[in-house]
Short mmCIF file of C-alpha atoms in Angstrom, two decimals:
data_model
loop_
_atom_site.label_atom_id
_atom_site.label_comp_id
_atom_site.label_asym_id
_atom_site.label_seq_id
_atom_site.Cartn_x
_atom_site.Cartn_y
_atom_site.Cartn_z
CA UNK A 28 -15.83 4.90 -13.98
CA UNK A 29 -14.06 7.49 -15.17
CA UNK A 30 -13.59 8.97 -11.45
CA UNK A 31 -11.89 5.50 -10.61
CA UNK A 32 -9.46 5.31 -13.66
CA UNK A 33 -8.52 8.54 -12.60
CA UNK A 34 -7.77 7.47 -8.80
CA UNK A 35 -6.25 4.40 -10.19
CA UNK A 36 -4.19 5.13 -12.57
CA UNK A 37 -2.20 8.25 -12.01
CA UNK A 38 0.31 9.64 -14.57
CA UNK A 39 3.12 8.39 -12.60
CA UNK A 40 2.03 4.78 -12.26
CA UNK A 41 1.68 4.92 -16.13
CA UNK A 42 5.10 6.29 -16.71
CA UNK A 43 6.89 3.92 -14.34
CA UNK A 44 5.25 0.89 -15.84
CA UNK A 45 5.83 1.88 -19.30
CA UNK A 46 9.21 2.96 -17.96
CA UNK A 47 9.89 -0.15 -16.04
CA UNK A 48 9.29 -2.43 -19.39
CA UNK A 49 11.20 -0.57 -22.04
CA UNK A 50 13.88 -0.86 -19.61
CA UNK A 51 13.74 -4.57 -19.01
CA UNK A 52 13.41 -5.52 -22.51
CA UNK A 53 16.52 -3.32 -23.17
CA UNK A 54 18.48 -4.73 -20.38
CA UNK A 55 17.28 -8.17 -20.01
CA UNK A 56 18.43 -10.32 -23.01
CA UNK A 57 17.14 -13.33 -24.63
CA UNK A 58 18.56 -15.45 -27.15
CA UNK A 59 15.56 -17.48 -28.64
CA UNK A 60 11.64 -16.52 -28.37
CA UNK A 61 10.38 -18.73 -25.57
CA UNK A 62 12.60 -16.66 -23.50
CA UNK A 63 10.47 -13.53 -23.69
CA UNK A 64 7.46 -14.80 -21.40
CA UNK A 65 10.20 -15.86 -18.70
CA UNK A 66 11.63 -12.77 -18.88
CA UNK A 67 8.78 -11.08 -18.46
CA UNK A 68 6.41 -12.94 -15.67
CA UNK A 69 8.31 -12.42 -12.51
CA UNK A 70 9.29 -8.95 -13.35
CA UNK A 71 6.00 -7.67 -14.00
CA UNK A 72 4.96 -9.95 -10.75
CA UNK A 73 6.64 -7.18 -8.72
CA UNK A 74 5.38 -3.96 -10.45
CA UNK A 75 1.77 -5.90 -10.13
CA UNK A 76 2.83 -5.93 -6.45
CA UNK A 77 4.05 -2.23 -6.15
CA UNK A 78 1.14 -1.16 -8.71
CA UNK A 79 -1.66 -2.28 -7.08
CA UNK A 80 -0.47 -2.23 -2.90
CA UNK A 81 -2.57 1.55 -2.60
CA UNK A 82 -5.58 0.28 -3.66
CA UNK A 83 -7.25 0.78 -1.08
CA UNK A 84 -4.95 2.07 1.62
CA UNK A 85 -4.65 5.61 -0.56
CA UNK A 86 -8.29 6.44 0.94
CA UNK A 87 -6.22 5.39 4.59
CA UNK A 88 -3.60 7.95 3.80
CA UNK A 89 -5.53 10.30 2.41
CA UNK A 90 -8.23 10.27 5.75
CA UNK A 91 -10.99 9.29 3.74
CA UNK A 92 -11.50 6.13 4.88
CA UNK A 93 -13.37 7.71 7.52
CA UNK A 94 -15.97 9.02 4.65
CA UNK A 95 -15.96 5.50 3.23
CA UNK A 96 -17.25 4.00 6.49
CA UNK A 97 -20.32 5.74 6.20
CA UNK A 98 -21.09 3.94 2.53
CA UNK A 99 -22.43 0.64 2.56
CA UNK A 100 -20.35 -1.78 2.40
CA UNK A 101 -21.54 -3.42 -1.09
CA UNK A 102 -20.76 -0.21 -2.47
CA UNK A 103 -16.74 -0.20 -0.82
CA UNK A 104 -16.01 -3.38 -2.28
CA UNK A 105 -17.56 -2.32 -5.98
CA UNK A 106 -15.22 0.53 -5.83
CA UNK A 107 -12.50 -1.71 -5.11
CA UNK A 108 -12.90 -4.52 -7.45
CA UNK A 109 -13.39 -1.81 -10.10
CA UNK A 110 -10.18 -0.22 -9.17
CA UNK A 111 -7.96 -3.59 -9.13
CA UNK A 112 -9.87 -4.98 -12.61
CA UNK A 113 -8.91 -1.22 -14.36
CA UNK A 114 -4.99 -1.26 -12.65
CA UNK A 115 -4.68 -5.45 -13.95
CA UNK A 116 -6.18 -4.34 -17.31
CA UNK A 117 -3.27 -1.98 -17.81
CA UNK A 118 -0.99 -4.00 -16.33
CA UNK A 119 -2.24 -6.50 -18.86
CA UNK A 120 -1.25 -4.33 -21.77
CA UNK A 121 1.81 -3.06 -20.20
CA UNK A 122 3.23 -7.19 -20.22
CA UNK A 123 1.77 -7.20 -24.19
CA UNK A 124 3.72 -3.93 -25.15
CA UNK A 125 6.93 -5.32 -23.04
CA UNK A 126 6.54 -8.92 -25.13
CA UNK A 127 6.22 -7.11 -28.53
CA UNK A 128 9.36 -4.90 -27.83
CA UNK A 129 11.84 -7.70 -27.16
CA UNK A 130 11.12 -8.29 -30.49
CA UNK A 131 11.28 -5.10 -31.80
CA UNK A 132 14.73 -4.14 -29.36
CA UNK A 133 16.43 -7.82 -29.24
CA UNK A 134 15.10 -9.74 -32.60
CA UNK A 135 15.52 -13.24 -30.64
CA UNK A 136 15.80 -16.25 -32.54
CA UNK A 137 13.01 -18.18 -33.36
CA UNK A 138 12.99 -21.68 -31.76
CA UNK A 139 10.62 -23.50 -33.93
CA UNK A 140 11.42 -24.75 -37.40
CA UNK A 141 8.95 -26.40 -39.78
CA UNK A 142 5.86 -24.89 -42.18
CA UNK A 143 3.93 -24.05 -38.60
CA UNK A 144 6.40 -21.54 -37.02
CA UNK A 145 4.09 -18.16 -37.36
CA UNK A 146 1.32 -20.34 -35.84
CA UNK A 147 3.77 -21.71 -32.86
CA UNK A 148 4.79 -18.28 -32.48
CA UNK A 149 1.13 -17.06 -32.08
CA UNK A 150 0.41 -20.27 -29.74
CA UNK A 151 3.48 -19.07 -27.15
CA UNK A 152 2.10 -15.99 -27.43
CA UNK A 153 -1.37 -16.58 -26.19
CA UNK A 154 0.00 -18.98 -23.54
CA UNK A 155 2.19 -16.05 -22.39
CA UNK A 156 -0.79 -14.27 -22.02
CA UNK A 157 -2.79 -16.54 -19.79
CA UNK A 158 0.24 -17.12 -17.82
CA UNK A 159 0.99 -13.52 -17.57
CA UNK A 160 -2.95 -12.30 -16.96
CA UNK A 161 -2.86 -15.07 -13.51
CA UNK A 162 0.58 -14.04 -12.11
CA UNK A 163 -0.59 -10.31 -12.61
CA UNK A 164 -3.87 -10.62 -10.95
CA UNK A 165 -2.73 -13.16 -7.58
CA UNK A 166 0.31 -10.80 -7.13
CA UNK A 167 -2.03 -7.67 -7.08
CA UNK A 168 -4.41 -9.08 -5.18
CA UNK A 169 -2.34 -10.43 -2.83
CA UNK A 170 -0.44 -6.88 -2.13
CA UNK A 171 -4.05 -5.62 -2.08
CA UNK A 172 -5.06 -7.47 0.52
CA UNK A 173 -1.79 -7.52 2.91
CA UNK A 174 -1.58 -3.67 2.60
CA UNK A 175 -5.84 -3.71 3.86
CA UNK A 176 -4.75 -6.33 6.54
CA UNK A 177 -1.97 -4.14 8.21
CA UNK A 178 -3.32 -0.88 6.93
CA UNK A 179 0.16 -0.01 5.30
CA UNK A 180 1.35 -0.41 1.51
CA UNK A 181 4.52 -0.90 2.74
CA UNK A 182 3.65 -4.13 4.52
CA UNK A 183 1.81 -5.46 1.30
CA UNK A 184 4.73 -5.24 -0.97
CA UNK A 185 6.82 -6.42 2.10
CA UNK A 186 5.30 -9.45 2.30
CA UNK A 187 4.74 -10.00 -1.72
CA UNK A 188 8.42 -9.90 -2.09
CA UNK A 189 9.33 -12.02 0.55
CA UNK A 190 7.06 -14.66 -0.84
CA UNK A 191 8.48 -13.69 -4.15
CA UNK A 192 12.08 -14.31 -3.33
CA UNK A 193 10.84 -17.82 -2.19
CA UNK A 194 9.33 -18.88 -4.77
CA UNK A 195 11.55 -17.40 -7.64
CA UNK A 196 14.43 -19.67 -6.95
CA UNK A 197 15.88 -23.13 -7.29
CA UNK A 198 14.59 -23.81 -3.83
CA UNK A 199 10.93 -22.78 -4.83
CA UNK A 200 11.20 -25.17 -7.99
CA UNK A 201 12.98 -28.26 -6.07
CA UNK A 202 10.49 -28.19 -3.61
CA UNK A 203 7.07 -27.12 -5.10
CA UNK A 204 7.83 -28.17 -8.67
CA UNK A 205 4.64 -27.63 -11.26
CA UNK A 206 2.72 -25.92 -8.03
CA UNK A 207 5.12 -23.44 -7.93
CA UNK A 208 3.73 -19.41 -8.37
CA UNK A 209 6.16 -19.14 -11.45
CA UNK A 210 5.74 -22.30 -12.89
CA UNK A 211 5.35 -20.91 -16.11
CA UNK A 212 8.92 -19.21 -15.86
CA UNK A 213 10.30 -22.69 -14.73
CA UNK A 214 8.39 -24.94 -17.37
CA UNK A 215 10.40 -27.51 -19.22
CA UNK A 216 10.53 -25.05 -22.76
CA UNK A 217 12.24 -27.93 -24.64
CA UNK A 218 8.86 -29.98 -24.22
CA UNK A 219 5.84 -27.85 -26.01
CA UNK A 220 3.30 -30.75 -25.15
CA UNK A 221 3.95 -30.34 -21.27
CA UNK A 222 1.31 -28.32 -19.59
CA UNK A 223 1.69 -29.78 -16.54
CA UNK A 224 3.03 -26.47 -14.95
CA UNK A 225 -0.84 -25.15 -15.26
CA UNK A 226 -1.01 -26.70 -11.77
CA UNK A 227 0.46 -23.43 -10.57
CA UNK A 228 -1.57 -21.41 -12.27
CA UNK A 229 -4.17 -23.13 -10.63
CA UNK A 230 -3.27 -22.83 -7.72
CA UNK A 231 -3.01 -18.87 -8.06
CA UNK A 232 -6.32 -18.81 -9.75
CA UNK A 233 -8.04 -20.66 -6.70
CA UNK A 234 -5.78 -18.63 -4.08
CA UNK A 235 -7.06 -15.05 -5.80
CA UNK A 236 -10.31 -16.49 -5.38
CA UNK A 237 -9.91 -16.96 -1.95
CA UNK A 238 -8.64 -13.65 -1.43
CA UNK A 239 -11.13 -11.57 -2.98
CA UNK A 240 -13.85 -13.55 -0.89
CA UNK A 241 -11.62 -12.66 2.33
CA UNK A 242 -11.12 -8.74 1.39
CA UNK A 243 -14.81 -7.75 2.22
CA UNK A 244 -14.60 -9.08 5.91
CA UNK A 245 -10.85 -7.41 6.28
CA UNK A 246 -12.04 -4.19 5.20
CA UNK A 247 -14.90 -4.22 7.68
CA UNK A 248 -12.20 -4.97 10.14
CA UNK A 249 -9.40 -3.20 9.18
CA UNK A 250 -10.99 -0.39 7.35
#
């Protein structure tokens, strides 16, 4: 394990993160609370994407994919699953440093009023972190698995922020509504008791399935 934290996680991918989220929460303003998680998710969607596209395709570039052949194939994907579950657990509390220090940089209004607001607070909190813990893992995955498919990192975050673009605008919302990747970021936040944009998350949750059931055979291919 200790070998694959080491592989995955390389000084520099730590310091850009942690780099990339000081930054944002510096730069990126919010007014009121509920504004934290949708400053956050689509941001961190594309260091997922760039964090996580050399998964695999490091052991391309470094020629030792050619080493790896000779492994059985139950032991490839083991290594790879444990590499993408220790980069998304970092990632993970990369998005819950960047949501405490809004409030430390920013002090943003808080939106609810009443005797409940330290327990509303905690309740946006914890849905931040569901959201935030799906859109991390589909957008790694899915820059994961377009970098094995075309044997190039490049093309994996390529293609992640083309499909990002699309779906992170007014045009993604019109058309795909509470199915869309973000819907957490485009949730109606005047209306607590609507959860109806968990349909996206969903939908991410049952795509990243898909894709890590599709990685073994595109490995064997591509690999």
């Amino acid at each position: 394990m200790k070998h694959e934290i080491k592989i995955s996680l390389p000084v520099y991918k730590q310091a850009y993160a942690i780099f990339f989220v000081v930054m944002l929460s510096l730069v990126r303003g919010v007014t009121y609370s509920f504004e934290i998680g949708i400053a956050l998710e689509t941001p961190m969607a594309i260091l997922a994407a760039s964090f996580c596209a050399d998964t695999y395709t490091q052991e391309i570039i470094s020629k030792r994919s050619e080493i790896w052949r000779l492994c059985p194939m139950k032991k490839r994907m083991n290594c790879i699953y444990r590499r993408i579950v220790i980069q998304e657990i970092f990632l993970l509390a990369v998005a819950v440093i960047g949501y405490g220090l809004f409030f430390l940089f920013q002090d943003p209004r808080i939106f609810y009023s009443g005797e409940n607001i330290a327990a509303n607070e905690i309740s946006s909190f914890f849905i931040y972190f569901a959201a935030i813990a799906v859109t991390l893992i589909f957008w790694g995955m899915l820059s994961n698995l377009l970098s094995c498919l075309f044997r190039n990192m490049w093309m994996g975050m390529g293609g992640c922020l083309l499909l990002w673009l699309i779906t992170n605008s007014s045009l993604g919302d019109r058309y795909l509504g509470v199915w869309n990747l973000f819907s957490y970021t485009f949730r109606d936040v005047e209306n607590s008791g609507d959860f109806g944009w968990i349909c996206g998350k969903i939908g991410c949750i049952c795509f990243g399935m898909i894709m890590a059931a599709a990685l073994p055979e595109i490995i064997k291919k591509r690999g």
